[in-house]
PDB file of C-alpha atoms in Angstrom:
ATOM      1  CA  MET A  59       9.248 -23.615   3.554  1.00  0.00           C
ATOM      2  CA  ASP A  60       8.417 -23.752  -0.140  1.00  0.00           C
ATOM      3  CA  PHE A  61       8.792 -21.238  -2.962  1.00  0.00           C
ATOM      4  CA  ALA A  62       5.283 -19.797  -2.459  1.00  0.00           C
ATOM      5  CA  ASP A  63       6.062 -19.085   1.194  1.00  0.00           C
ATOM      6  CA  LEU A  64       9.031 -16.971   0.050  1.00  0.00           C
ATOM      7  CA  LEU A  65       7.305 -15.379  -2.935  1.00  0.00           C
ATOM      8  CA  ARG A  66       4.297 -14.010  -1.049  1.00  0.00           C
ATOM      9  CA  PRO A  67       6.147 -11.662   1.369  1.00  0.00           C
ATOM     10  CA  THR A  68       8.728 -10.738  -1.278  1.00  0.00           C
ATOM     11  CA  LEU A  69       5.979  -9.713  -3.693  1.00  0.00           C
ATOM     12  CA  HIS A  70       3.976  -7.973  -0.966  1.00  0.00           C
ATOM     13  CA  TYR A  71       6.804  -5.846   0.397  1.00  0.00           C
ATOM     14  CA  GLY A  72       8.246  -5.238  -3.054  1.00  0.00           C
ATOM     15  CA  MET A  73       4.876  -3.823  -4.078  1.00  0.00           C
ATOM     16  CA  HIS A  74       4.827  -1.676  -0.928  1.00  0.00           C
ATOM     17  CA  PHE A  75       8.347  -0.256  -1.238  1.00  0.00           C
ATOM     18  CA  LEU A  76       9.861  -0.750  -4.701  1.00  0.00           C
ATOM     19  CA  VAL A  77       6.879  -0.108  -6.983  1.00  0.00           C
ATOM     20  CA  PRO A  78       6.198   3.316  -5.401  1.00  0.00           C
ATOM     21  CA  GLY A  79       9.858   4.177  -6.018  1.00  0.00           C
ATOM     22  CA  LEU A  80       9.526   3.172  -9.647  1.00  0.00           C
ATOM     23  CA  PHE A  81       6.289   5.155  -9.943  1.00  0.00           C
ATOM     24  CA  ALA A  82       7.965   8.214  -8.403  1.00  0.00           C
ATOM     25  CA  TRP A  83      10.951   7.891 -10.732  1.00  0.00           C
ATOM     26  CA  ILE A  84       8.761   7.567 -13.856  1.00  0.00           C
ATOM     27  CA  PHE A  85       6.141  10.247 -13.119  1.00  0.00           C
ATOM     28  CA  TYR A  86       7.993  12.652 -10.794  1.00  0.00           C
ATOM     29  CA  ARG A  87      11.491  12.450 -12.270  1.00  0.00           C
ATOM     30  CA  ASP A  88      12.513  15.965 -11.181  1.00  0.00           C
ATOM     31  CA  SER A  89      11.574  15.312  -7.555  1.00  0.00           C
ATOM     32  CA  TRP A  90      11.383  11.523  -7.443  1.00  0.00           C
ATOM     33  CA  LYS A  91      13.017  11.188  -4.020  1.00  0.00           C
ATOM     34  CA  LYS A  92      10.478  13.522  -2.416  1.00  0.00           C
ATOM     35  CA  ALA A  93       7.614  11.770  -4.230  1.00  0.00           C
ATOM     36  CA  TRP A  94       8.910   8.354  -3.119  1.00  0.00           C
ATOM     37  CA  LEU A  95       9.122   9.530   0.494  1.00  0.00           C
ATOM     38  CA  ILE A  96       5.534  10.801   0.322  1.00  0.00           C
ATOM     39  CA  LEU A  97       4.418   7.478  -1.138  1.00  0.00           C
ATOM     40  CA  LEU A  98       6.319   5.602   1.570  1.00  0.00           C
ATOM     41  CA  ALA A  99       4.762   7.840   4.235  1.00  0.00           C
ATOM     42  CA  THR A 100       1.361   6.521   3.220  1.00  0.00           C
ATOM     43  CA  MET A 101       2.486   3.254   4.823  1.00  0.00           C
ATOM     44  CA  LEU A 102       1.477   4.946   8.075  1.00  0.00           C
ATOM     45  CA  VAL A 103      -2.031   3.821   7.164  1.00  0.00           C
ATOM     46  CA  ASP A 104      -0.926   0.524   8.707  1.00  0.00           C
ATOM     47  CA  LEU A 105      -1.021   2.115  12.153  1.00  0.00           C
ATOM     48  CA  ASP A 106      -4.592   0.839  12.303  1.00  0.00           C
ATOM     49  CA  HIS A 107      -3.083  -2.638  12.679  1.00  0.00           C
ATOM     50  CA  LEU A 108      -2.233  -1.608  16.242  1.00  0.00           C
ATOM     51  CA  LEU A 109      -5.950  -1.859  17.042  1.00  0.00           C
ATOM     52  CA  ALA A 110      -6.107  -5.538  16.083  1.00  0.00           C
ATOM     53  CA  THR A 111      -5.693  -8.603  18.243  1.00  0.00           C
ATOM     54  CA  PRO A 112      -3.438 -10.303  17.484  1.00  0.00           C
ATOM     55  CA  LEU A 113      -1.373  -7.411  16.214  1.00  0.00           C
ATOM     56  CA  PHE A 114      -0.060  -9.406  13.245  1.00  0.00           C
ATOM     57  CA  ASP A 115      -1.777 -12.345  11.633  1.00  0.00           C
ATOM     58  CA  PRO A 116      -0.210 -13.487   8.349  1.00  0.00           C
ATOM     59  CA  ASN A 117      -3.475 -15.172   7.374  1.00  0.00           C
ATOM     60  CA  ARG A 118      -5.733 -12.157   7.923  1.00  0.00           C
ATOM     61  CA  CYS A 119      -6.945  -9.989   5.070  1.00  0.00           C
ATOM     62  CA  SER A 120      -6.412  -6.324   5.945  1.00  0.00           C
ATOM     63  CA  ILE A 121      -9.019  -5.041   3.472  1.00  0.00           C
ATOM     64  CA  GLY A 122     -12.319  -4.677   5.280  1.00  0.00           C
ATOM     65  CA  PHE A 123     -10.806  -5.661   8.638  1.00  0.00           C
ATOM     66  CA  HIS A 124      -8.819  -2.598   9.723  1.00  0.00           C
ATOM     67  CA  PRO A 125     -10.572   0.821   9.863  1.00  0.00           C
ATOM     68  CA  LEU A 126      -8.156   2.577   7.476  1.00  0.00           C
ATOM     69  CA  HIS A 127      -8.458  -0.387   5.100  1.00  0.00           C
ATOM     70  CA  SER A 128     -12.274  -0.272   5.032  1.00  0.00           C
ATOM     71  CA  GLU A 129     -14.484   0.368   2.019  1.00  0.00           C
ATOM     72  CA  ILE A 130     -15.399   3.806   3.419  1.00  0.00           C
ATOM     73  CA  ALA A 131     -11.745   4.759   3.844  1.00  0.00           C
ATOM     74  CA  ILE A 132     -10.916   3.524   0.346  1.00  0.00           C
ATOM     75  CA  GLY A 133     -13.776   5.648  -1.006  1.00  0.00           C
ATOM     76  CA  LEU A 134     -12.257   8.671   0.726  1.00  0.00           C
ATOM     77  CA  TYR A 135      -8.873   7.896  -0.845  1.00  0.00           C
ATOM     78  CA  VAL A 136     -10.556   7.889  -4.273  1.00  0.00           C
ATOM     79  CA  VAL A 137     -12.070  11.321  -3.548  1.00  0.00           C
ATOM     80  CA  LEU A 138      -8.607  12.627  -2.581  1.00  0.00           C
ATOM     81  CA  LEU A 139      -7.427  11.786  -6.124  1.00  0.00           C
ATOM     82  CA  PHE A 140      -9.466  14.699  -7.462  1.00  0.00           C
ATOM     83  CA  PHE A 141      -7.558  17.334  -5.478  1.00  0.00           C
ATOM     84  CA  ARG A 142      -4.068  18.184  -6.661  1.00  0.00           C
ATOM     85  CA  PRO A 143      -2.574  18.797  -3.172  1.00  0.00           C
ATOM     86  CA  THR A 144      -3.642  15.322  -2.000  1.00  0.00           C
ATOM     87  CA  ARG A 145      -3.297  13.387  -5.272  1.00  0.00           C
ATOM     88  CA  LEU A 146       0.088  11.795  -4.554  1.00  0.00           C
ATOM     89  CA  ILE A 147      -1.026  10.799  -1.058  1.00  0.00           C
ATOM     90  CA  ALA A 148      -4.192   9.284  -2.521  1.00  0.00           C
ATOM     91  CA  ILE A 149      -2.150   7.359  -5.090  1.00  0.00           C
ATOM     92  CA  GLY A 150       0.032   5.992  -2.302  1.00  0.00           C
ATOM     93  CA  LEU A 151      -2.942   4.996  -0.172  1.00  0.00           C
ATOM     94  CA  LEU A 152      -4.758   3.362  -3.059  1.00  0.00           C
ATOM     95  CA  TRP A 153      -1.629   1.496  -4.161  1.00  0.00           C
ATOM     96  CA  HIS A 154      -1.291   0.291  -0.577  1.00  0.00           C
ATOM     97  CA  MET A 155      -4.861  -1.033  -0.735  1.00  0.00           C
ATOM     98  CA  VAL A 156      -4.166  -2.760  -4.077  1.00  0.00           C
ATOM     99  CA  THR A 157      -1.077  -4.371  -2.580  1.00  0.00           C
ATOM    100  CA  ASP A 158      -2.971  -5.545   0.490  1.00  0.00           C
ATOM    101  CA  TYR A 159      -5.837  -6.801  -1.672  1.00  0.00           C
ATOM    102  CA  GLN A 160      -3.368  -8.806  -3.747  1.00  0.00           C
ATOM    103  CA  ASP A 161      -2.241 -10.392  -0.499  1.00  0.00           C
ATOM    104  CA  CYS A 162      -5.879 -11.202   0.333  1.00  0.00           C
ATOM    105  CA  LEU A 163      -6.256 -12.940  -3.034  1.00  0.00           C
ATOM    106  CA  TRP A 164      -3.143 -14.947  -2.262  1.00  0.00           C
ATOM    107  CA  LEU A 165      -4.797 -16.205   0.928  1.00  0.00           C
ATOM    108  CA  LYS A 166      -7.817 -17.610  -0.935  1.00  0.00           C
TER     109      LYS A 166
END
């Protein structure tokens, strides 16, 4: 196992868990724990991975493969940005897509 093999999952999961915490702390300082939990809850978008065979493939790009990672779904997440009650959820979902896309770039 080389350095790149360690860096890829560390970067990926750091972007999924730590960056949302930092975002919550910077922009939602008064209620950062609640904001971070909401952002972490958007990880449930990965439930669509349960529809795939095999369930986990480290060399598969999620973007465009799983239904909740599709271009149509991402478009819906962008629309949700424009509504205050769903804005934080949309930010979490879109950050999740950015993180997964970064992983797709790593695969190329």
